[in-house]
Every structure is written in structure tokens, then in C-alpha cells.
Short mmCIF file of N, CA and C in Angstrom, two decimals:
data_model
loop_
_atom_site.label_atom_id
_atom_site.label_comp_id
_atom_site.label_asym_id
_atom_site.label_seq_id
_atom_site.Cartn_x
_atom_site.Cartn_y
_atom_site.Cartn_z
N MET A 1432 13.94 3.66 -0.49
CA MET A 1432 14.16 4.82 0.36
C MET A 1432 13.32 5.98 -0.15
N GLU A 1433 12.64 6.60 0.75
CA GLU A 1433 11.86 7.79 0.40
C GLU A 1433 12.85 8.92 0.14
N ASN A 1434 12.82 9.47 -1.06
CA ASN A 1434 13.76 10.52 -1.41
C ASN A 1434 13.08 11.87 -1.28
N PHE A 1435 13.18 12.47 -0.09
CA PHE A 1435 12.59 13.79 0.11
C PHE A 1435 13.53 14.87 -0.40
N ARG A 1436 14.72 14.49 -0.80
CA ARG A 1436 15.72 15.44 -1.24
C ARG A 1436 15.65 15.60 -2.76
N THR A 1437 14.75 16.44 -3.21
CA THR A 1437 14.72 16.74 -4.63
C THR A 1437 15.78 17.79 -4.93
N PHE A 1438 16.10 17.91 -6.17
CA PHE A 1438 17.11 18.88 -6.59
C PHE A 1438 16.74 20.28 -6.12
N GLU A 1439 15.48 20.66 -6.33
CA GLU A 1439 15.04 22.01 -5.93
C GLU A 1439 15.08 22.21 -4.42
N ASN A 1440 14.69 21.19 -3.66
CA ASN A 1440 14.75 21.30 -2.19
C ASN A 1440 16.18 21.55 -1.72
N ILE A 1441 17.12 20.84 -2.31
CA ILE A 1441 18.52 21.00 -1.91
C ILE A 1441 19.03 22.38 -2.30
N CYS A 1442 18.69 22.83 -3.49
CA CYS A 1442 19.11 24.18 -3.92
C CYS A 1442 18.55 25.24 -2.97
N ASN A 1443 17.30 25.09 -2.59
CA ASN A 1443 16.70 26.04 -1.64
C ASN A 1443 17.38 25.98 -0.28
N LEU A 1444 17.73 24.80 0.15
CA LEU A 1444 18.43 24.63 1.42
C LEU A 1444 19.81 25.31 1.37
N LEU A 1445 20.50 25.15 0.27
CA LEU A 1445 21.79 25.84 0.11
C LEU A 1445 21.61 27.35 0.20
N ARG A 1446 20.63 27.86 -0.53
CA ARG A 1446 20.38 29.31 -0.49
C ARG A 1446 20.01 29.78 0.91
N ASN A 1447 19.20 29.00 1.61
CA ASN A 1447 18.79 29.35 2.97
C ASN A 1447 19.97 29.40 3.93
N HIS A 1448 21.04 28.68 3.61
CA HIS A 1448 22.26 28.70 4.43
C HIS A 1448 23.32 29.64 3.83
N SER A 1449 22.88 30.52 2.94
CA SER A 1449 23.74 31.55 2.32
C SER A 1449 24.84 30.99 1.43
N TYR A 1450 24.57 29.84 0.80
CA TYR A 1450 25.51 29.29 -0.18
C TYR A 1450 24.96 29.52 -1.58
N LYS A 1451 25.84 29.80 -2.52
CA LYS A 1451 25.44 29.96 -3.91
C LYS A 1451 25.21 28.59 -4.54
N VAL A 1452 24.29 28.56 -5.47
CA VAL A 1452 24.03 27.34 -6.23
C VAL A 1452 24.75 27.48 -7.56
N THR A 1453 26.03 27.13 -7.54
CA THR A 1453 26.89 27.29 -8.71
C THR A 1453 26.64 26.14 -9.70
N PRO A 1454 27.05 26.32 -10.95
CA PRO A 1454 26.91 25.21 -11.91
C PRO A 1454 27.64 23.94 -11.45
N GLN A 1455 28.79 24.11 -10.78
CA GLN A 1455 29.54 22.95 -10.29
C GLN A 1455 28.74 22.21 -9.21
N ARG A 1456 28.15 22.97 -8.30
CA ARG A 1456 27.34 22.35 -7.24
C ARG A 1456 26.11 21.68 -7.83
N GLN A 1457 25.53 22.31 -8.86
CA GLN A 1457 24.36 21.70 -9.51
C GLN A 1457 24.74 20.36 -10.14
N THR A 1458 25.90 20.29 -10.77
CA THR A 1458 26.35 19.04 -11.39
C THR A 1458 26.53 17.96 -10.34
N ILE A 1459 27.15 18.31 -9.22
CA ILE A 1459 27.37 17.36 -8.13
C ILE A 1459 26.03 16.91 -7.54
N LEU A 1460 25.11 17.85 -7.36
CA LEU A 1460 23.78 17.50 -6.84
C LEU A 1460 23.04 16.55 -7.77
N HIS A 1461 23.06 16.85 -9.06
CA HIS A 1461 22.38 15.98 -10.04
C HIS A 1461 22.97 14.57 -9.98
N MET A 1462 24.29 14.48 -9.83
CA MET A 1462 24.93 13.18 -9.77
C MET A 1462 24.45 12.40 -8.55
N PHE A 1463 24.32 13.06 -7.39
CA PHE A 1463 23.83 12.37 -6.19
C PHE A 1463 22.37 11.96 -6.33
N VAL A 1464 21.56 12.79 -6.95
CA VAL A 1464 20.16 12.43 -7.17
C VAL A 1464 20.07 11.21 -8.09
N GLU A 1465 20.93 11.15 -9.10
CA GLU A 1465 20.95 10.02 -10.04
C GLU A 1465 21.50 8.75 -9.41
N HIS A 1466 22.37 8.86 -8.41
CA HIS A 1466 23.01 7.71 -7.77
C HIS A 1466 22.62 7.63 -6.30
N VAL A 1467 21.34 7.77 -6.02
CA VAL A 1467 20.84 7.89 -4.65
C VAL A 1467 21.14 6.65 -3.80
N ASP A 1468 21.31 5.49 -4.40
CA ASP A 1468 21.53 4.25 -3.65
C ASP A 1468 23.00 4.02 -3.28
N ARG A 1469 23.88 4.81 -3.82
CA ARG A 1469 25.31 4.54 -3.65
C ARG A 1469 25.92 5.29 -2.48
N HIS A 1470 27.03 4.77 -1.99
CA HIS A 1470 27.84 5.38 -0.93
C HIS A 1470 29.15 5.78 -1.59
N LEU A 1471 29.24 7.04 -1.98
CA LEU A 1471 30.33 7.49 -2.85
C LEU A 1471 31.41 8.26 -2.09
N SER A 1472 32.67 8.02 -2.46
CA SER A 1472 33.77 8.82 -1.94
C SER A 1472 33.89 10.08 -2.80
N ALA A 1473 34.65 11.04 -2.31
CA ALA A 1473 34.86 12.27 -3.07
C ALA A 1473 35.52 11.95 -4.41
N GLU A 1474 36.43 11.01 -4.42
CA GLU A 1474 37.11 10.64 -5.67
C GLU A 1474 36.13 10.02 -6.67
N GLU A 1475 35.21 9.20 -6.17
CA GLU A 1475 34.21 8.60 -7.06
C GLU A 1475 33.27 9.67 -7.60
N VAL A 1476 32.88 10.61 -6.75
CA VAL A 1476 32.04 11.73 -7.20
C VAL A 1476 32.78 12.50 -8.28
N TYR A 1477 34.03 12.80 -8.05
CA TYR A 1477 34.85 13.54 -9.02
C TYR A 1477 34.89 12.83 -10.36
N MET A 1478 35.12 11.52 -10.35
CA MET A 1478 35.19 10.76 -11.60
C MET A 1478 33.85 10.79 -12.34
N LEU A 1479 32.75 10.77 -11.60
CA LEU A 1479 31.43 10.81 -12.23
C LEU A 1479 31.11 12.18 -12.81
N VAL A 1480 31.47 13.25 -12.10
CA VAL A 1480 31.08 14.59 -12.56
C VAL A 1480 32.02 15.18 -13.59
N LYS A 1481 33.26 14.74 -13.62
CA LYS A 1481 34.21 15.37 -14.56
C LYS A 1481 33.86 15.07 -16.01
N ASN A 1482 33.14 14.00 -16.26
CA ASN A 1482 32.70 13.70 -17.62
C ASN A 1482 31.68 14.73 -18.10
N GLU A 1483 30.79 15.15 -17.19
CA GLU A 1483 29.77 16.14 -17.53
C GLU A 1483 30.31 17.56 -17.49
N ASN A 1484 31.20 17.82 -16.57
CA ASN A 1484 31.69 19.17 -16.33
C ASN A 1484 33.21 19.10 -16.09
N PRO A 1485 34.00 19.02 -17.17
CA PRO A 1485 35.44 18.77 -17.03
C PRO A 1485 36.22 19.83 -16.24
N GLU A 1486 35.66 21.02 -16.08
CA GLU A 1486 36.40 22.06 -15.35
C GLU A 1486 36.28 21.93 -13.84
N ILE A 1487 35.45 21.01 -13.34
CA ILE A 1487 35.32 20.81 -11.89
C ILE A 1487 36.60 20.18 -11.36
N GLY A 1488 37.12 20.77 -10.30
CA GLY A 1488 38.30 20.22 -9.66
C GLY A 1488 37.94 19.38 -8.45
N LEU A 1489 38.87 18.54 -8.04
CA LEU A 1489 38.65 17.68 -6.89
C LEU A 1489 38.41 18.51 -5.62
N ALA A 1490 39.11 19.63 -5.49
CA ALA A 1490 38.91 20.50 -4.32
C ALA A 1490 37.48 21.03 -4.26
N THR A 1491 36.90 21.35 -5.41
CA THR A 1491 35.51 21.82 -5.46
C THR A 1491 34.56 20.72 -5.01
N VAL A 1492 34.84 19.48 -5.42
CA VAL A 1492 34.02 18.35 -5.00
C VAL A 1492 34.09 18.20 -3.48
N TYR A 1493 35.31 18.23 -2.93
CA TYR A 1493 35.47 18.11 -1.47
C TYR A 1493 34.71 19.21 -0.73
N ARG A 1494 34.86 20.45 -1.19
CA ARG A 1494 34.17 21.58 -0.53
C ARG A 1494 32.65 21.41 -0.60
N THR A 1495 32.16 21.03 -1.75
CA THR A 1495 30.71 20.86 -1.92
C THR A 1495 30.18 19.74 -1.04
N LEU A 1496 30.89 18.62 -0.97
CA LEU A 1496 30.46 17.52 -0.13
C LEU A 1496 30.46 17.92 1.34
N ASP A 1497 31.46 18.68 1.76
CA ASP A 1497 31.50 19.16 3.14
C ASP A 1497 30.32 20.08 3.44
N ILE A 1498 30.00 20.97 2.50
CA ILE A 1498 28.86 21.88 2.68
C ILE A 1498 27.57 21.08 2.77
N LEU A 1499 27.37 20.12 1.88
CA LEU A 1499 26.14 19.33 1.87
C LEU A 1499 26.01 18.49 3.15
N ALA A 1500 27.13 18.04 3.69
CA ALA A 1500 27.10 17.32 4.97
C ALA A 1500 26.80 18.29 6.12
N GLU A 1501 27.38 19.47 6.05
CA GLU A 1501 27.17 20.48 7.10
C GLU A 1501 25.71 20.89 7.22
N ILE A 1502 25.01 21.01 6.10
CA ILE A 1502 23.62 21.45 6.14
C ILE A 1502 22.64 20.27 6.24
N GLY A 1503 23.16 19.05 6.37
CA GLY A 1503 22.32 17.89 6.64
C GLY A 1503 21.78 17.16 5.43
N VAL A 1504 22.25 17.48 4.25
CA VAL A 1504 21.79 16.80 3.05
C VAL A 1504 22.47 15.44 2.91
N LEU A 1505 23.77 15.40 3.21
CA LEU A 1505 24.54 14.16 3.12
C LEU A 1505 25.01 13.73 4.50
N ILE A 1506 25.27 12.45 4.62
CA ILE A 1506 25.87 11.87 5.82
C ILE A 1506 27.25 11.36 5.42
N LYS A 1507 28.24 11.64 6.26
CA LYS A 1507 29.58 11.11 6.06
C LYS A 1507 29.68 9.75 6.75
N ASN A 1508 30.27 8.79 6.06
CA ASN A 1508 30.47 7.45 6.61
C ASN A 1508 31.93 7.06 6.51
N ASP A 1509 32.40 6.34 7.51
CA ASP A 1509 33.74 5.75 7.49
C ASP A 1509 33.58 4.25 7.55
N PHE A 1510 33.91 3.58 6.46
CA PHE A 1510 33.78 2.13 6.39
C PHE A 1510 35.11 1.42 6.55
N GLY A 1511 36.12 2.13 7.07
CA GLY A 1511 37.40 1.52 7.36
C GLY A 1511 38.30 1.30 6.17
N ASP A 1512 37.99 1.92 5.04
CA ASP A 1512 38.83 1.74 3.85
C ASP A 1512 39.68 2.97 3.57
N GLY A 1513 39.72 3.90 4.51
CA GLY A 1513 40.56 5.09 4.35
C GLY A 1513 39.90 6.21 3.57
N ARG A 1514 38.66 6.03 3.14
CA ARG A 1514 37.96 7.06 2.39
C ARG A 1514 36.62 7.36 3.04
N THR A 1515 36.31 8.63 3.17
CA THR A 1515 34.99 9.02 3.64
C THR A 1515 34.01 8.79 2.49
N ARG A 1516 32.89 8.19 2.79
CA ARG A 1516 31.84 7.97 1.80
C ARG A 1516 30.62 8.79 2.18
N TYR A 1517 29.89 9.22 1.18
CA TYR A 1517 28.73 10.09 1.39
C TYR A 1517 27.49 9.43 0.85
N GLU A 1518 26.37 9.70 1.54
CA GLU A 1518 25.07 9.24 1.09
C GLU A 1518 24.03 10.26 1.55
N PHE A 1519 22.88 10.24 0.91
CA PHE A 1519 21.80 11.12 1.32
C PHE A 1519 21.36 10.79 2.74
N SER A 1520 21.07 11.82 3.52
CA SER A 1520 20.46 11.60 4.83
C SER A 1520 19.00 11.29 4.60
N ARG A 1521 18.40 10.64 5.58
CA ARG A 1521 16.99 10.28 5.48
C ARG A 1521 16.21 11.08 6.49
N LYS A 1522 15.25 11.80 6.01
CA LYS A 1522 14.43 12.67 6.86
C LYS A 1522 13.62 11.87 7.88
N ASP A 1523 13.20 10.67 7.49
CA ASP A 1523 12.28 9.91 8.32
C ASP A 1523 12.97 8.97 9.31
N GLU A 1524 14.29 9.01 9.39
CA GLU A 1524 14.98 8.07 10.26
C GLU A 1524 15.24 8.66 11.64
N HIS A 1525 14.93 7.87 12.66
CA HIS A 1525 15.32 8.25 14.02
C HIS A 1525 16.79 7.89 14.22
N HIS A 1526 17.19 6.75 13.70
CA HIS A 1526 18.58 6.31 13.75
C HIS A 1526 19.07 6.13 12.32
N HIS A 1527 20.37 6.12 12.19
CA HIS A 1527 20.92 5.78 10.88
C HIS A 1527 20.60 4.32 10.58
N HIS A 1528 20.46 4.02 9.31
CA HIS A 1528 20.35 2.63 8.92
C HIS A 1528 21.74 2.00 9.06
N HIS A 1529 21.81 0.72 8.93
CA HIS A 1529 23.07 0.02 9.14
C HIS A 1529 23.66 -0.41 7.81
N HIS A 1530 24.93 -0.75 7.83
CA HIS A 1530 25.64 -1.07 6.59
C HIS A 1530 26.27 -2.45 6.65
N LEU A 1531 26.23 -3.13 5.51
CA LEU A 1531 26.90 -4.41 5.31
C LEU A 1531 28.06 -4.14 4.36
N ILE A 1532 29.29 -4.42 4.78
CA ILE A 1532 30.48 -4.05 4.02
C ILE A 1532 31.25 -5.31 3.66
N CYS A 1533 31.42 -5.55 2.36
CA CYS A 1533 32.15 -6.72 1.90
C CYS A 1533 33.65 -6.46 2.01
N LEU A 1534 34.35 -7.37 2.68
CA LEU A 1534 35.78 -7.22 2.89
C LEU A 1534 36.58 -7.53 1.63
N ARG A 1535 35.99 -8.20 0.66
CA ARG A 1535 36.72 -8.54 -0.56
C ARG A 1535 36.53 -7.46 -1.64
N CYS A 1536 35.28 -7.18 -2.02
CA CYS A 1536 35.04 -6.25 -3.14
C CYS A 1536 34.75 -4.82 -2.68
N GLY A 1537 34.50 -4.63 -1.38
CA GLY A 1537 34.23 -3.29 -0.87
C GLY A 1537 32.81 -2.82 -1.06
N ASN A 1538 31.94 -3.67 -1.59
CA ASN A 1538 30.55 -3.28 -1.80
C ASN A 1538 29.90 -2.93 -0.45
N VAL A 1539 29.12 -1.86 -0.45
CA VAL A 1539 28.39 -1.44 0.74
C VAL A 1539 26.90 -1.50 0.43
N SER A 1540 26.16 -2.22 1.25
CA SER A 1540 24.71 -2.26 1.11
C SER A 1540 24.09 -1.88 2.45
N GLU A 1541 22.82 -1.56 2.41
CA GLU A 1541 22.14 -1.08 3.60
C GLU A 1541 21.28 -2.16 4.21
N PHE A 1542 21.20 -2.12 5.53
CA PHE A 1542 20.37 -3.02 6.31
C PHE A 1542 19.45 -2.13 7.13
N ASP A 1543 18.16 -2.17 6.84
CA ASP A 1543 17.24 -1.20 7.43
C ASP A 1543 16.58 -1.65 8.72
N ASP A 1544 16.58 -2.92 9.04
CA ASP A 1544 15.92 -3.37 10.27
C ASP A 1544 16.72 -2.88 11.47
N ASP A 1545 16.07 -2.13 12.35
CA ASP A 1545 16.74 -1.63 13.54
C ASP A 1545 16.39 -2.54 14.70
N LEU A 1546 17.22 -3.54 14.93
CA LEU A 1546 16.98 -4.51 15.97
C LEU A 1546 17.56 -4.08 17.32
N LEU A 1547 18.12 -2.90 17.38
CA LEU A 1547 18.78 -2.44 18.60
C LEU A 1547 17.87 -1.63 19.51
N GLU A 1548 16.64 -1.39 19.12
CA GLU A 1548 15.75 -0.58 19.95
C GLU A 1548 15.52 -1.21 21.31
N SER A 1549 15.38 -2.54 21.38
CA SER A 1549 15.18 -3.19 22.68
C SER A 1549 16.46 -3.09 23.52
N LEU A 1550 17.63 -3.19 22.90
CA LEU A 1550 18.88 -3.02 23.62
C LEU A 1550 19.01 -1.60 24.17
N GLU A 1551 18.58 -0.62 23.40
CA GLU A 1551 18.61 0.77 23.87
C GLU A 1551 17.71 0.94 25.10
N ALA A 1552 16.57 0.28 25.10
CA ALA A 1552 15.66 0.38 26.25
C ALA A 1552 16.31 -0.22 27.50
N VAL A 1553 17.02 -1.33 27.33
CA VAL A 1553 17.73 -1.95 28.45
C VAL A 1553 18.85 -1.03 28.94
N ILE A 1554 19.60 -0.45 28.02
CA ILE A 1554 20.67 0.48 28.39
C ILE A 1554 20.11 1.65 29.18
N MET A 1555 19.00 2.19 28.71
CA MET A 1555 18.40 3.34 29.39
C MET A 1555 17.94 2.95 30.80
N LYS A 1556 17.31 1.79 30.91
CA LYS A 1556 16.79 1.38 32.21
C LYS A 1556 17.92 1.06 33.19
N ARG A 1557 18.89 0.28 32.76
CA ARG A 1557 19.95 -0.17 33.67
C ARG A 1557 20.98 0.92 33.98
N ASN A 1558 21.26 1.77 33.00
CA ASN A 1558 22.35 2.73 33.15
C ASN A 1558 21.89 4.18 33.25
N HIS A 1559 20.57 4.39 33.16
CA HIS A 1559 20.03 5.75 33.18
C HIS A 1559 20.75 6.61 32.14
N PHE A 1560 20.80 6.05 30.93
CA PHE A 1560 21.50 6.68 29.81
C PHE A 1560 20.59 6.64 28.61
N LYS A 1561 20.18 7.81 28.12
CA LYS A 1561 19.29 7.87 26.95
C LYS A 1561 20.12 7.90 25.68
N VAL A 1562 20.01 6.85 24.91
CA VAL A 1562 20.73 6.75 23.63
C VAL A 1562 20.02 7.63 22.61
N SER A 1563 20.77 8.52 21.96
CA SER A 1563 20.17 9.37 20.94
C SER A 1563 20.45 8.85 19.53
N ASP A 1564 21.47 8.02 19.39
CA ASP A 1564 21.81 7.49 18.08
C ASP A 1564 22.80 6.35 18.25
N HIS A 1565 22.96 5.58 17.21
CA HIS A 1565 23.99 4.55 17.18
C HIS A 1565 24.40 4.33 15.73
N ASP A 1566 25.51 3.66 15.55
CA ASP A 1566 26.06 3.39 14.23
C ASP A 1566 26.53 1.94 14.22
N LEU A 1567 26.01 1.16 13.30
CA LEU A 1567 26.34 -0.26 13.28
C LEU A 1567 26.78 -0.66 11.88
N LYS A 1568 27.92 -1.34 11.82
CA LYS A 1568 28.45 -1.82 10.55
C LYS A 1568 28.77 -3.29 10.69
N PHE A 1569 28.39 -4.07 9.71
CA PHE A 1569 28.71 -5.49 9.67
C PHE A 1569 29.73 -5.70 8.56
N TYR A 1570 30.84 -6.35 8.89
CA TYR A 1570 31.89 -6.65 7.91
C TYR A 1570 31.85 -8.14 7.63
N GLY A 1571 31.95 -8.49 6.37
CA GLY A 1571 31.93 -9.89 5.98
C GLY A 1571 32.09 -10.00 4.48
N TYR A 1572 31.42 -10.99 3.88
CA TYR A 1572 31.55 -11.23 2.45
C TYR A 1572 30.18 -11.29 1.80
N CYS A 1573 30.02 -10.53 0.73
CA CYS A 1573 28.75 -10.54 0.00
C CYS A 1573 28.57 -11.88 -0.71
N SER A 1574 27.39 -12.10 -1.25
CA SER A 1574 27.09 -13.39 -1.88
C SER A 1574 28.00 -13.66 -3.07
N LYS A 1575 28.44 -12.61 -3.78
CA LYS A 1575 29.33 -12.81 -4.93
C LYS A 1575 30.73 -13.23 -4.48
N CYS A 1576 31.18 -12.70 -3.35
CA CYS A 1576 32.55 -12.96 -2.90
C CYS A 1576 32.66 -14.14 -1.93
N GLU A 1577 31.54 -14.56 -1.36
CA GLU A 1577 31.57 -15.59 -0.34
C GLU A 1577 32.21 -16.89 -0.85
N GLY A 1578 31.89 -17.27 -2.05
CA GLY A 1578 32.44 -18.51 -2.63
C GLY A 1578 33.87 -18.36 -3.11
N ALA A 1579 34.35 -17.14 -3.24
CA ALA A 1579 35.71 -16.90 -3.77
C ALA A 1579 36.77 -16.91 -2.69
N GLN A 1580 36.40 -17.16 -1.43
CA GLN A 1580 37.37 -17.14 -0.34
C GLN A 1580 38.31 -18.32 -0.42
#
């Protein structure tokens, strides 16, 4: 994944939206830059950052994640496990990438091939409906869990 979201770019984006770049937000941002491939819940973010900055509270993590999603740095995902997960948005994507979700271990991986473009063209032609985005999730079992069923 092309990571156009450098720490400095995100800090500037926060400032441009009239948000302060507090030490707590910096710690959370550094954690996301270090774990760019992961789809993290607020609780997972909290567990990762509290080791570095023990005074950060869970409410601060939630507020920061909401702000980062509001300004387009993060995307909120619902994978059906009762927790919102966050990941970096991709500047170069027309559509969101897709997710493969293991029903046993909960692992989430990304599937980048967008095979739905031809379906969108058919939808537009037949229904006179221009699709601006879609969200696709595949639920099943990863290679580690497949044999354990």
C-alpha cells in the first residue's frame, strides 16, 4: 500500500482542521504509522499506546479516532464482531479495497482486486444508477483455521 499519510502530513491536516496536535494524538498517530497494515479497534489502539503513554485514557483514543476518521485519515469498518475497526484511508483508491474476515480467529486481510467494476457498468446501464462506491466483505476461514474446523 502506498502510504501517503506521513506523520507530518497528518499533523498538518489536523492543524488545517483547527485541531491541536497533542502529545496523546501524536502517540496514537505514531502507533498507526507503525501498524499501517492492521485493522485496529479502539481497544486495541488503547492497549498499544498505553505502554508508551500510560496517561492516555480510552476516551481520548475514541475521540482521536473519530477526529481522524472525520478528516479522512482513517476509515471506520464494521466486520460484524461488535467493534469498529480503523485503518488508513488510501488516497489513490476510487473504491475501498475489500476484506477477507476469518470467522474462527477474526483475522482481517485485504483483497485489492476490484472485480466489481464490470457489474457497476451493468448496473449503471440497466438501472440508470451511477455507483459511487461499494463495500465488500468475504467471511470464511483463513488458511490457518481452515483445517481446524
